[in-house]
CSV table of C-alpha atoms (C1' of nucleotides) in Angstrom, one decimal:
chain,number,residue,atom,x,y,z
A,766,MET,CA,0.0,0.0,0.0
A,767,SER,CA,3.0,2.3,0.1
A,768,LEU,CA,2.7,3.2,-3.5
A,769,ARG,CA,-0.8,4.5,-3.0
A,770,ASN,CA,0.2,6.5,0.0
A,771,ALA,CA,3.2,8.0,-1.7
A,772,ILE,CA,0.8,9.1,-4.4
A,773,LEU,CA,-1.6,10.5,-1.8
A,774,ALA,CA,1.3,12.3,-0.1
A,775,LEU,CA,2.2,14.1,-3.4
A,776,LEU,CA,-1.4,15.0,-4.2
A,777,THR,CA,-1.9,16.6,-0.8
A,778,VAL,CA,0.1,19.5,-2.3
A,779,GLU,CA,-1.8,20.0,-5.5
A,780,PRO,CA,-3.7,18.0,-8.2
A,781,MET,CA,-1.4,16.4,-10.8
A,782,THR,CA,-1.4,14.2,-13.9
A,783,GLY,CA,0.1,10.8,-14.0
A,784,TYR,CA,3.0,12.3,-15.8
A,785,ASP,CA,3.6,14.9,-13.2
A,786,LEU,CA,3.6,12.2,-10.5
A,787,LEU,CA,6.0,10.2,-12.6
A,788,LYS,CA,8.4,13.1,-12.7
A,789,HIS,CA,8.1,13.7,-9.0
A,790,PHE,CA,8.8,10.0,-8.3
A,791,GLU,CA,11.9,10.4,-10.4
A,792,ALA,CA,13.0,13.6,-8.8
A,793,SER,CA,11.9,13.6,-5.1
A,794,VAL,CA,9.9,10.8,-3.5
A,795,GLY,CA,11.8,8.5,-5.8
A,796,HIS,CA,14.9,8.9,-3.6
A,797,VAL,CA,12.9,6.9,-1.0
A,798,TRP,CA,10.2,5.2,-3.0
A,799,HIS,CA,10.6,4.4,-6.6
A,800,ALA,CA,7.7,3.8,-9.0
A,801,PRO,CA,7.6,3.4,-12.7
A,802,ASP,CA,4.9,4.6,-15.1
A,803,SER,CA,3.5,1.1,-15.5
A,804,GLN,CA,2.6,1.2,-11.8
A,805,ILE,CA,1.5,4.7,-11.5
A,806,TYR,CA,-1.1,4.9,-14.2
A,807,PRO,CA,-3.0,1.8,-13.2
A,808,ALA,CA,-2.8,2.8,-9.6
A,809,LEU,CA,-4.3,6.2,-10.3
A,810,ARG,CA,-7.3,4.6,-12.1
A,811,ALA,CA,-7.8,2.1,-9.2
A,812,MET,CA,-7.5,4.9,-6.6
A,813,GLU,CA,-10.1,6.9,-8.5
A,814,LYS,CA,-12.4,3.9,-8.6
A,815,ASP,CA,-11.9,3.6,-4.8
A,816,GLY,CA,-12.8,7.2,-4.3
A,817,LEU,CA,-9.4,8.3,-3.0
A,818,LEU,CA,-8.9,10.5,-6.0
A,819,GLU,CA,-11.0,12.5,-8.4
A,820,GLY,CA,-9.9,12.7,-12.0
A,821,THR,CA,-10.8,15.4,-14.4
A,822,ASP,CA,-9.9,15.6,-18.1
A,823,VAL,CA,-8.0,18.7,-19.0
A,824,THR,CA,-7.5,19.8,-22.6
A,825,TRP,CA,-3.9,19.8,-23.6
A,826,GLY,CA,-2.8,21.6,-26.8
A,827,GLN,CA,-5.3,21.4,-29.7
A,828,ARG,CA,-6.8,18.0,-29.6
A,829,GLY,CA,-5.1,16.3,-26.7
A,830,THR,CA,-6.4,15.8,-23.2
A,831,LYS,CA,-4.8,14.6,-20.0
A,832,ARG,CA,-6.3,13.5,-16.7
A,833,ARG,CA,-5.5,15.5,-13.6
A,834,TYR,CA,-6.1,13.8,-10.3
A,835,ALA,CA,-7.0,15.6,-7.1
A,836,ILE,CA,-7.1,14.0,-3.7
A,837,THR,CA,-10.6,13.6,-2.2
A,838,GLU,CA,-11.5,14.0,1.4
A,839,ALA,CA,-11.6,10.2,1.6
A,840,GLY,CA,-8.1,10.1,0.2
A,841,ARG,CA,-6.9,12.6,2.8
A,842,THR,CA,-8.5,10.5,5.6
A,843,ALA,CA,-7.0,7.3,4.2
A,844,PHE,CA,-3.5,9.0,4.1
A,845,ARG,CA,-3.8,10.3,7.6
A,846,GLU,CA,-4.9,6.9,8.8
A,847,TRP,CA,-2.0,5.2,7.2
A,848,MET,CA,0.4,7.8,8.7
A,849,ASP,CA,-1.0,7.0,12.2
A,850,THR,CA,-0.8,3.2,11.7
A,851,PRO,CA,2.3,1.3,12.5
A,852,LEU,CA,3.9,-0.6,9.7
A,853,ASP,CA,4.4,-4.3,9.4
A,854,TYR,CA,8.0,-5.1,9.2
A,855,PRO,CA,8.7,-7.7,6.5
A,856,ARG,CA,11.0,-10.6,7.3
A,857,ASP,CA,14.6,-10.1,6.4
A,858,ARG,CA,15.6,-10.8,2.9
A,859,ASP,CA,18.9,-9.4,1.9
A,860,PRO,CA,20.7,-10.7,-1.1
A,861,VAL,CA,23.9,-8.8,-0.4
A,862,HIS,CA,24.3,-10.2,3.1
A,863,LEU,CA,23.2,-13.6,2.0
A,864,LYS,CA,26.0,-13.6,-0.5
A,865,ALA,CA,28.6,-12.3,1.9
A,866,ALA,CA,27.9,-15.2,4.1
A,867,TYR,CA,29.1,-17.6,1.4
A,868,PHE,CA,32.0,-15.5,0.1
A,869,GLU,CA,34.3,-18.5,0.4
A,870,TRP,CA,32.5,-19.8,-2.7
A,871,ALA,CA,33.4,-16.8,-4.8
A,872,THR,CA,36.9,-16.0,-6.1
A,873,PRO,CA,38.5,-13.4,-4.0
A,874,ASP,CA,38.5,-11.0,-7.0
A,875,ALA,CA,34.8,-11.5,-7.6
A,876,ALA,CA,34.1,-10.9,-3.9
A,877,ALA,CA,36.2,-7.7,-3.9
A,878,LEU,CA,34.5,-6.5,-7.1
A,879,GLN,CA,31.1,-6.9,-5.5
A,880,LEU,CA,32.1,-5.1,-2.3
A,881,ARG,CA,33.4,-2.3,-4.5
A,882,ALA,CA,30.1,-2.2,-6.3
A,883,HIS,CA,28.4,-2.0,-3.0
A,884,ILE,CA,30.5,1.0,-2.1
A,885,ALA,CA,29.9,2.6,-5.4
A,886,HIS,CA,26.2,2.0,-5.2
A,887,TYR,CA,25.8,3.6,-1.8
A,888,THR,CA,28.3,6.4,-2.6
A,889,GLY,CA,26.1,7.4,-5.5
A,890,ARG,CA,23.0,7.3,-3.3
A,891,LEU,CA,24.8,9.3,-0.7
A,892,GLU,CA,25.5,12.1,-3.1
A,893,GLN,CA,21.8,12.2,-4.1
A,894,TRP,CA,20.5,12.3,-0.6
A,895,ARG,CA,23.1,14.9,0.4
A,896,GLU,CA,22.0,17.0,-2.5
A,897,LYS,CA,18.3,16.6,-1.4
A,898,ILE,CA,19.3,18.0,2.0
A,899,ARG,CA,21.2,20.9,0.4
A,900,GLU,CA,18.0,21.7,-1.6
A,901,ILE,CA,15.9,21.6,1.6
A,902,GLU,CA,18.3,23.8,3.4
A,903,THR,CA,18.6,26.4,0.7
A,904,GLY,CA,14.9,26.4,-0.1
A,905,GLY,CA,15.6,25.1,-3.6
A,906,SER,CA,13.1,22.3,-3.5
A,907,ASP,CA,10.1,23.1,-5.6
A,908,MET,CA,7.9,20.5,-4.2
A,909,LEU,CA,8.7,21.4,-0.7
A,910,ASN,CA,8.1,25.1,-1.3
A,911,ARG,CA,4.7,24.3,-2.9
A,912,ARG,CA,3.9,22.1,0.1
A,913,LEU,CA,4.9,24.8,2.5
A,914,ALA,CA,2.6,27.2,0.7
A,915,THR,CA,-0.3,24.9,1.7
A,916,VAL,CA,0.3,24.8,5.4
A,917,PRO,CA,0.3,27.5,8.1
A,918,SER,CA,3.7,28.9,8.8
A,919,SER,CA,3.6,27.5,12.3
A,920,GLN,CA,4.0,24.1,10.6
A,921,HIS,CA,6.9,25.0,8.3
A,922,GLU,CA,9.6,24.0,10.8
A,923,ARG,CA,8.1,20.6,11.3
A,924,THR,CA,7.5,20.0,7.7
A,925,ILE,CA,11.1,20.8,6.8
A,926,ALA,CA,12.5,19.0,9.7
A,927,PHE,CA,10.9,15.7,8.8
A,928,LYS,CA,12.1,15.8,5.2
A,929,ARG,CA,15.5,16.5,6.4
A,930,TYR,CA,15.3,13.8,9.0
A,931,THR,CA,14.3,11.2,6.4
A,932,TYR,CA,17.3,11.9,4.2
A,933,GLU,CA,19.6,11.9,7.2
A,934,GLY,CA,18.4,8.4,7.9
A,935,MET,CA,19.1,7.2,4.4
A,936,ILE,CA,22.6,8.8,4.6
A,937,ALA,CA,23.4,7.1,7.9
A,938,ARG,CA,22.4,3.8,6.4
A,939,ALA,CA,24.5,4.3,3.3
A,940,GLU,CA,27.5,5.3,5.5
A,941,ALA,CA,27.0,2.1,7.5
A,942,GLU,CA,26.9,0.0,4.3
A,943,ILE,CA,30.0,1.7,2.9
A,944,ALA,CA,31.9,1.1,6.2
A,945,TRP,CA,30.8,-2.5,6.2
A,946,ALA,CA,32.0,-3.1,2.6
A,947,ARG,CA,35.3,-1.4,3.3
A,948,HIS,CA,35.7,-3.7,6.3
A,949,GLY,CA,35.0,-6.6,4.0
A,950,LEU,CA,37.7,-5.5,1.5
A,951,ALA,CA,40.2,-5.4,4.4
A,952,LEU,CA,39.0,-8.9,5.5
A,953,LEU,CA,39.6,-10.3,2.0
A,954,ASP,CA,43.1,-8.9,2.1
A,955,GLU,CA,43.8,-10.4,5.5
A,956,LEU,CA,42.6,-13.8,4.5
A,957,GLU,CA,44.5,-14.1,1.3
B,1430,MET,CA,16.9,-15.9,-7.8
B,1431,SER,CA,18.2,-15.5,-4.2
B,1432,LEU,CA,15.8,-18.1,-2.8
B,1433,ARG,CA,17.2,-20.7,-5.1
B,1434,ASN,CA,20.8,-19.8,-4.2
B,1435,ALA,CA,20.0,-19.8,-0.5
B,1436,ILE,CA,18.7,-23.3,-1.0
B,1437,LEU,CA,21.8,-24.3,-3.0
B,1438,ALA,CA,24.0,-22.8,-0.3
B,1439,LEU,CA,22.4,-25.0,2.3
B,1440,LEU,CA,22.5,-28.1,0.1
B,1441,THR,CA,26.3,-27.7,-0.5
B,1442,VAL,CA,26.7,-29.1,3.0
B,1443,GLU,CA,24.5,-32.2,2.8
B,1444,PRO,CA,21.3,-33.4,1.2
B,1445,MET,CA,18.1,-32.4,2.9
B,1446,THR,CA,14.3,-32.6,2.7
B,1447,GLY,CA,12.1,-29.7,2.2
B,1448,TYR,CA,11.3,-29.8,5.9
B,1449,ASP,CA,15.0,-29.8,6.9
B,1450,LEU,CA,15.5,-26.7,4.7
B,1451,LEU,CA,12.5,-25.0,6.2
B,1452,LYS,CA,13.9,-25.5,9.7
B,1453,HIS,CA,17.3,-24.1,8.6
B,1454,PHE,CA,15.6,-21.1,7.0
B,1455,GLU,CA,13.9,-20.5,10.3
B,1456,ALA,CA,17.1,-21.0,12.4
B,1457,SER,CA,20.1,-19.9,10.4
B,1458,VAL,CA,19.8,-18.5,6.9
B,1459,GLY,CA,16.5,-17.1,7.8
B,1460,HIS,CA,18.2,-14.4,9.8
B,1461,VAL,CA,19.3,-13.0,6.5
B,1462,TRP,CA,16.9,-14.6,4.0
B,1463,HIS,CA,13.4,-15.7,5.1
B,1464,ALA,CA,11.4,-18.3,3.1
B,1465,PRO,CA,8.1,-20.0,4.1
B,1466,ASP,CA,7.2,-23.6,3.2
B,1467,SER,CA,4.9,-22.4,0.5
B,1468,GLN,CA,7.9,-21.1,-1.4
B,1469,ILE,CA,10.4,-23.8,-0.5
B,1470,TYR,CA,8.5,-26.9,-1.7
B,1471,PRO,CA,7.6,-25.6,-5.1
B,1472,ALA,CA,11.1,-24.2,-5.5
B,1473,LEU,CA,12.6,-27.6,-4.8
B,1474,ARG,CA,10.5,-29.3,-7.4
B,1475,ALA,CA,11.3,-26.6,-10.0
B,1476,MET,CA,15.0,-26.8,-9.2
B,1477,GLU,CA,14.9,-30.6,-9.6
B,1478,LYS,CA,13.2,-30.1,-13.0
B,1479,ASP,CA,16.0,-27.7,-13.9
B,1480,GLY,CA,18.7,-30.2,-13.0
B,1481,LEU,CA,20.1,-28.2,-10.1
B,1482,LEU,CA,19.0,-30.8,-7.5
B,1483,GLU,CA,18.4,-34.5,-7.5
B,1484,GLY,CA,15.6,-35.8,-5.3
B,1485,THR,CA,15.2,-39.3,-4.0
B,1486,ASP,CA,12.3,-40.7,-2.0
B,1487,VAL,CA,13.3,-41.9,1.4
B,1488,THR,CA,11.1,-44.1,3.5
B,1489,TRP,CA,10.0,-42.5,6.7
B,1490,GLY,CA,8.4,-44.5,9.5
B,1491,GLN,CA,6.2,-47.4,8.4
B,1492,ARG,CA,4.3,-46.1,5.4
B,1493,GLY,CA,5.5,-42.6,4.9
B,1494,THR,CA,8.1,-41.3,2.5
B,1495,LYS,CA,9.9,-38.0,2.2
B,1496,ARG,CA,11.9,-36.6,-0.6
B,1497,ARG,CA,15.6,-35.8,0.1
B,1498,TYR,CA,17.3,-33.3,-2.3
B,1499,ALA,CA,21.0,-33.4,-3.1
B,1500,ILE,CA,22.7,-30.7,-5.1
B,1501,THR,CA,24.0,-31.8,-8.5
B,1502,GLU,CA,27.2,-30.7,-10.2
B,1503,ALA,CA,25.1,-28.3,-12.3
B,1504,GLY,CA,23.7,-26.9,-9.1
B,1505,ARG,CA,27.1,-26.4,-7.7
B,1506,THR,CA,28.2,-24.7,-10.9
B,1507,ALA,CA,25.1,-22.4,-10.9
B,1508,PHE,CA,25.8,-21.5,-7.3
B,1509,ARG,CA,29.4,-20.7,-7.9
B,1510,GLU,CA,28.4,-18.6,-10.9
B,1511,TRP,CA,25.9,-16.7,-8.8
B,1512,MET,CA,28.5,-16.1,-6.2
B,1513,ASP,CA,30.8,-14.6,-8.8
B,1514,THR,CA,28.2,-12.4,-10.5
B,1515,PRO,CA,27.5,-8.9,-9.1
B,1516,LEU,CA,24.0,-8.3,-7.9
B,1517,ASP,CA,21.5,-5.8,-9.4
B,1518,TYR,CA,20.6,-3.2,-6.8
B,1519,PRO,CA,16.9,-2.7,-6.7
B,1520,ARG,CA,15.6,0.9,-6.7
B,1521,ASP,CA,14.9,2.3,-3.3
B,1522,ARG,CA,11.6,1.5,-1.8
B,1523,ASP,CA,11.5,2.1,1.9
B,1524,PRO,CA,8.1,2.5,3.7
B,1525,VAL,CA,9.7,3.6,7.0
B,1526,HIS,CA,11.6,6.5,5.5
B,1527,LEU,CA,8.7,7.3,3.2
B,1528,LYS,CA,6.5,7.7,6.2
B,1529,ALA,CA,9.0,9.6,8.2
B,1530,ALA,CA,9.1,12.2,5.4
B,1531,TYR,CA,5.5,13.0,6.1
B,1532,PHE,CA,5.4,12.8,9.9
B,1533,GLU,CA,3.7,16.2,10.0
B,1534,TRP,CA,0.6,14.3,8.9
B,1535,ALA,CA,0.7,11.9,11.9
B,1536,THR,CA,-0.2,12.8,15.4
B,1537,PRO,CA,3.0,13.3,17.4
B,1538,ASP,CA,2.0,10.3,19.6
B,1539,ALA,CA,1.5,8.0,16.6
B,1540,ALA,CA,4.8,9.1,15.1
B,1541,ALA,CA,6.6,8.4,18.4
B,1542,LEU,CA,4.9,5.1,18.7
B,1543,GLN,CA,6.2,4.1,15.3
B,1544,LEU,CA,9.7,5.2,16.0
B,1545,ARG,CA,9.6,3.2,19.2
B,1546,ALA,CA,8.4,0.2,17.2
B,1547,HIS,CA,11.3,0.7,14.9
B,1548,ILE,CA,13.7,0.6,17.8
B,1549,ALA,CA,12.0,-2.5,19.2
B,1550,HIS,CA,12.1,-4.2,15.9
B,1551,TYR,CA,15.8,-3.6,15.3
B,1552,THR,CA,16.6,-4.3,19.0
B,1553,GLY,CA,15.1,-7.7,18.6
B,1554,ARG,CA,17.0,-8.4,15.4
B,1555,LEU,CA,20.1,-7.2,17.1
B,1556,GLU,CA,19.8,-9.8,19.8
B,1557,GLN,CA,19.3,-12.5,17.3
B,1558,TRP,CA,22.3,-11.5,15.2
B,1559,ARG,CA,24.5,-11.1,18.2
B,1560,GLU,CA,23.4,-14.6,19.3
B,1561,LYS,CA,24.4,-15.9,15.9
B,1562,ILE,CA,27.9,-14.4,16.3
B,1563,ARG,CA,28.2,-15.9,19.8
B,1564,GLU,CA,27.3,-19.3,18.3
B,1565,ILE,CA,29.9,-18.9,15.6
B,1566,GLU,CA,32.6,-17.9,18.1
B,1567,THR,CA,31.9,-20.8,20.5
B,1568,GLY,CA,31.5,-23.4,17.7
B,1569,GLY,CA,27.9,-23.9,18.7
B,1570,SER,CA,26.5,-23.6,15.3
B,1571,ASP,CA,25.4,-27.0,14.0
B,1572,MET,CA,25.1,-26.0,10.4
B,1573,LEU,CA,28.5,-24.2,10.4
B,1574,ASN,CA,30.2,-27.2,12.0
B,1575,ARG,CA,28.8,-29.6,9.4
B,1576,ARG,CA,29.9,-27.2,6.7
B,1577,LEU,CA,33.4,-27.0,8.1
B,1578,ALA,CA,33.5,-30.8,8.0
B,1579,THR,CA,33.1,-30.6,4.3
B,1580,VAL,CA,35.9,-28.2,3.6
B,1581,PRO,CA,39.7,-28.5,4.1
B,1582,SER,CA,40.9,-27.0,7.4
B,1583,SER,CA,42.8,-24.4,5.4
B,1584,GLN,CA,39.4,-23.0,4.5
B,1585,HIS,CA,38.0,-23.0,8.0
B,1586,GLU,CA,39.1,-19.5,8.9
B,1587,ARG,CA,37.6,-18.0,5.7
B,1588,THR,CA,34.4,-19.8,6.1
B,1589,ILE,CA,33.9,-18.7,9.7
B,1590,ALA,CA,35.1,-15.2,9.0
B,1591,PHE,CA,32.5,-14.6,6.3
B,1592,LYS,CA,29.6,-15.8,8.4
B,1593,ARG,CA,30.7,-13.5,11.1
B,1594,TYR,CA,31.2,-10.7,8.8
B,1595,THR,CA,27.7,-11.0,7.5
B,1596,TYR,CA,26.1,-10.8,10.9
B,1597,GLU,CA,28.3,-7.9,11.8
B,1598,GLY,CA,26.9,-6.0,8.8
B,1599,MET,CA,23.3,-6.7,9.9
B,1600,ILE,CA,24.2,-5.5,13.4
B,1601,ALA,CA,25.8,-2.3,12.1
B,1602,ARG,CA,22.7,-1.6,10.1
B,1603,ALA,CA,20.4,-2.3,13.0
B,1604,GLU,CA,22.4,0.0,15.2
B,1605,ALA,CA,22.2,2.8,12.6
B,1606,GLU,CA,18.4,2.3,12.4
B,1607,ILE,CA,18.1,2.5,16.2
B,1608,ALA,CA,20.2,5.6,16.4
B,1609,TRP,CA,18.1,7.2,13.7
B,1610,ALA,CA,14.9,6.4,15.4
B,1611,ARG,CA,16.2,7.8,18.7
B,1612,HIS,CA,17.2,10.9,17.0
B,1613,GLY,CA,13.6,11.1,15.6
B,1614,LEU,CA,12.1,10.8,19.1
B,1615,ALA,CA,14.3,13.7,20.2
B,1616,LEU,CA,13.2,15.7,17.2
B,1617,LEU,CA,9.6,15.1,18.0
B,1618,ASP,CA,10.2,16.4,21.5
B,1619,GLU,CA,11.9,19.4,20.2
B,1620,LEU,CA,9.2,20.3,17.8
B,1621,GLU,CA,6.4,20.0,20.2
C,1403,DC,C1',11.0,17.9,-40.2
C,1404,DG,C1',13.1,15.6,-36.5
C,1405,DT,C1',13.7,15.0,-31.8
C,1406,DC,C1',12.5,15.6,-27.1
C,1407,DT,C1',9.1,15.9,-23.8
C,1408,DC,C1',4.5,15.0,-22.5
C,1409,DA,C1',1.0,11.6,-22.1
C,1410,DT,C1',-0.9,6.9,-21.3
C,1411,DG,C1',-1.3,2.6,-21.6
C,1412,DT,C1',-1.1,-3.3,-22.0
C,1413,DA,C1',0.6,-7.9,-21.2
C,1414,DA,C1',3.4,-11.4,-19.4
C,1415,DG,C1',5.8,-13.0,-15.8
C,1416,DG,C1',8.5,-13.3,-11.3
C,1417,DA,C1',8.6,-13.1,-6.4
C,1418,DG,C1',6.3,-13.3,-2.2
C,1419,DT,C1',2.2,-13.5,1.1
C,1420,DT,C1',-1.8,-15.5,3.2
C,1421,DA,C1',-4.9,-18.7,3.7
C,1422,DC,C1',-6.5,-23.2,3.2
C,1423,DA,C1',-5.5,-28.2,3.4
C,1424,DT,C1',-4.0,-32.8,4.7
C,1425,DG,C1',-1.9,-36.6,6.8
C,1426,DA,C1',1.9,-39.5,9.0
C,1427,DT,C1',5.1,-40.0,13.0
C,1428,DT,C1',7.0,-39.4,17.3
C,1429,DT,C1',6.8,-38.4,22.1
C,1430,DA,C1',5.0,-37.4,26.6
D,338,DT,C1',-4.3,-40.9,23.2
D,339,DA,C1',-3.4,-36.2,22.7
D,340,DA,C1',-0.1,-33.0,21.2
D,341,DA,C1',3.9,-31.7,18.9
D,342,DT,C1',6.6,-32.4,15.1
D,343,DC,C1',7.5,-34.0,10.5
D,344,DA,C1',6.0,-33.7,5.9
D,345,DT,C1',4.0,-31.6,1.8
D,346,DG,C1',1.2,-29.3,-0.8
D,347,DT,C1',-2.5,-25.7,-3.6
D,348,DA,C1',-4.9,-21.4,-4.7
D,349,DA,C1',-5.7,-16.7,-4.8
D,350,DC,C1',-3.8,-12.5,-4.5
D,351,DT,C1',-0.6,-8.4,-4.3
D,352,DC,C1',3.2,-6.0,-5.7
D,353,DC,C1',6.6,-5.1,-8.8
D,354,DT,C1',9.4,-5.6,-13.2
D,355,DT,C1',10.2,-5.7,-18.1
D,356,DA,C1',9.0,-5.2,-22.4
D,357,DC,C1',6.1,-3.7,-25.8
D,358,DA,C1',3.3,0.1,-27.7
D,359,DT,C1',1.3,4.5,-29.3
D,360,DG,C1',0.6,9.1,-30.2
D,361,DA,C1',0.3,14.3,-29.5
D,362,DG,C1',2.7,18.7,-28.5
D,363,DA,C1',6.8,21.7,-28.2
D,364,DC,C1',11.0,23.4,-29.9
D,365,DG,C1',14.8,24.2,-32.8
DNA sequence: CGTCTCATGTAAGGAGTTACATGATTTA
DNA sequence: TAAATCATGTAACTCCTTACATGAGACG
């Protein structure tokens, strides 16, 4: 249900088309929750059917139309409810650590390569998340600015703080992963 | 494909029935990769069909039979190949952090409750992973001992080191999650 | 006139969950 | 003899991925 709630979260700011949402998934929420077009469009139709959204056709250019979705009161309620409900934690299922447990079956070079890929992966993410925090701090985040415009200024601090807090968590995790992988490279050296 | 490889990893030690595997998933690999019976049994049949495993019916009690699966040479090769191949990293999709980004929509109490649940979740995992490391260190891990019996003693150090390394990674991650959630609780207090 | 962006889909398949089922064997 | 353990499934469903498709509008 997280996809639906990610969509609801974005639509609390303003009505959007599927394409708008797609772009926001790529540019902002996507750093925490990815969703491709093939998921978004059907989800929007289903959510409209369920009364969480209301879609209206908007003309686009000469002949074209696009569908703009607005969150309904039921949608807002559902989102608030989800926000107040504790999540289920899925059982652990971690391919990277599963593999690391059997590194004696890999060649040392292949193992090292994979640890370096792990570092590269999280280093890349780190950059992106740090960039998001920079955007938040400098007020350069479009989506956040539009969101702030919809809430009383007494809520601005909270709203900003939680976005920042989220990315800080992702960064801390990435740093832990990088440290672990570096430790693994050292271990491979030692064992050779 | 990780499920299949987790199964192959276990069967490199000795042939097992679906039920044996199920128990090992609950007790050892399951701390890194969970799999329920409804996944394991069909997977075993499919893997036998693909030539990765060879199943033989074994009598059990008076009338019963059970099927014991042994890894084939093709299975061993496939496992080694997987071990040498870098993983694809899935796109980020993290419900906890997604939610944290919109904590201003939750009541402060509900947000705090969820952060405490986060701490409780990872504290529990932490205990289990620490216990696994203790088992490894004291030689109290059945599965590891049986695995060690199948490899030359020159490989024992590596084999043990990687198991330990894996759980250390899980522990580091859990500690980062707990620290993040505590930070979140402090933040909620501050903002009130 | 071509290419990029905007716009929206379908279809097949893989992975995993939940619930529903059944029956033999061992052990207390 | 009852309960726990051993043993093995099926069916429906959700979520997500990958690939395949199409077409209009804007811009240079």
